[in-house]
Short mmCIF file of C-alpha atoms in Angstrom, two decimals:
data_model
loop_
_atom_site.label_atom_id
_atom_site.label_comp_id
_atom_site.label_asym_id
_atom_site.label_seq_id
_atom_site.Cartn_x
_atom_site.Cartn_y
_atom_site.Cartn_z
CA MET A 25 -23.72 13.43 39.94
CA SER A 26 -23.70 15.59 36.89
CA ARG A 27 -24.03 13.96 33.50
CA ILE A 28 -22.36 16.93 31.83
CA ARG A 29 -18.71 16.43 30.93
CA SER A 30 -16.16 19.17 31.13
CA ALA A 31 -15.18 20.82 27.85
CA SER A 32 -11.58 19.63 28.24
CA ARG A 33 -12.64 15.97 28.36
CA MET A 34 -15.16 16.11 25.56
CA THR A 35 -14.19 15.61 21.93
CA SER A 36 -16.23 17.68 19.57
CA ILE A 37 -17.22 16.91 16.01
CA VAL A 38 -15.01 19.81 14.94
CA ASP A 39 -12.03 18.15 16.64
CA ILE A 40 -12.76 14.84 14.97
CA ASP A 41 -13.16 16.52 11.57
CA ALA A 42 -9.80 18.26 12.06
CA GLN A 43 -8.17 14.93 12.90
CA ILE A 44 -9.72 13.32 9.81
CA GLN A 45 -8.46 16.16 7.59
CA GLU A 46 -4.97 15.76 9.06
CA LEU A 47 -5.04 12.01 8.42
CA HIS A 48 -6.17 12.61 4.82
CA ARG A 49 -3.29 15.06 4.36
CA LYS A 50 -0.81 12.52 5.76
CA ARG A 51 -2.27 9.82 3.51
CA ARG A 52 -1.89 11.97 0.38
CA GLU A 53 1.68 12.81 1.42
CA LEU A 54 2.55 9.13 1.91
CA GLN A 55 0.95 8.17 -1.42
CA ALA A 56 2.98 10.87 -3.20
CA LYS A 57 6.20 9.59 -1.63
CA GLN A 58 5.35 6.01 -2.60
CA ALA A 59 4.52 7.07 -6.16
CA GLU A 60 7.82 8.93 -6.47
CA ARG A 61 9.74 5.92 -5.16
CA LEU A 62 7.99 3.48 -7.50
CA GLY A 63 8.47 5.87 -10.41
CA ARG A 64 12.20 6.14 -9.73
CA LEU A 65 12.49 2.35 -9.48
CA ALA A 66 10.50 1.83 -12.68
CA LEU A 67 12.73 4.27 -14.55
CA ALA A 68 15.86 2.67 -13.12
CA ALA A 69 14.58 -0.71 -14.31
CA GLY A 70 14.21 0.69 -17.82
CA LEU A 71 10.41 0.93 -18.01
CA GLY A 72 10.65 4.47 -19.34
CA GLU A 73 12.35 3.24 -22.51
CA PHE A 74 9.30 1.38 -23.80
CA GLU A 75 6.00 2.59 -25.17
CA GLN A 76 3.48 0.67 -23.11
CA THR A 77 -0.11 1.53 -22.29
CA ASP A 78 -1.26 2.25 -18.77
CA GLU A 79 -3.27 -0.97 -18.87
CA GLU A 80 -0.16 -2.99 -19.77
CA LEU A 81 1.76 -1.37 -16.92
CA LYS A 82 -1.10 -1.94 -14.46
CA ALA A 83 -1.17 -5.62 -15.41
CA ALA A 84 2.61 -5.93 -15.00
CA PHE A 85 2.53 -4.15 -11.63
CA ALA A 86 -0.32 -6.43 -10.51
CA GLU A 87 1.83 -9.45 -11.36
CA VAL A 88 4.74 -8.02 -9.35
CA ALA A 89 2.43 -7.25 -6.42
CA ALA A 90 1.06 -10.81 -6.51
CA ARG A 91 4.60 -12.17 -6.35
CA PHE A 92 5.34 -10.26 -3.15
CA ARG A 93 1.91 -10.27 -1.51
CA PRO A 94 2.27 -13.68 0.27
CA ARG A 95 5.49 -12.54 1.93
CA LEU A 96 3.72 -9.42 3.21
CA ALA A 97 0.79 -11.32 4.71
CA PRO A 98 0.66 -11.42 8.52
CA ALA A 99 1.80 -14.69 10.09
CA ASN A 100 -1.66 -15.44 11.46
CA SER A 101 -3.54 -14.78 8.20
CA GLY A 102 -3.52 -18.39 7.04
CA ILE A 103 -1.59 -17.46 3.89
CA GLU A 104 1.65 -19.35 3.43
CA ALA A 105 4.74 -17.73 1.97
CA PRO A 106 5.86 -19.68 -1.09
CA SER A 107 8.85 -21.95 -0.82
CA PRO A 108 12.00 -20.63 -2.54
CA ALA A 109 11.53 -23.12 -5.40
CA LYS A 110 7.90 -22.07 -5.93
CA ALA A 111 8.81 -18.38 -5.71
CA ALA A 112 11.46 -18.85 -8.40
CA ASP A 113 9.09 -20.94 -10.54
CA PRO A 114 5.49 -20.01 -9.70
CA ALA A 115 4.11 -22.21 -12.50
CA GLY A 116 5.65 -25.27 -10.86
CA THR A 117 7.44 -26.44 -13.99
CA GLN A 118 10.69 -27.37 -12.26
#
């Protein structure tokens, strides 16, 4: 038996590099689309009317992301989605 594989069955480093480059291109494309969507939503919500620093916006976006992150967690991750009362009042002051 020959240990040499046929060229059609063998994946070369060049092929893998091409696939990686294509995935990077797709990733950049998806990030650009997401950025455009979030930018449109931020403007529609009125965030363009204020003079806030990038750090202030990053902090506000982090708070929004934290609010939605539990709902996005996979069912088997051990993270519970908040109850409607907790989601409406995360500080638990109700």
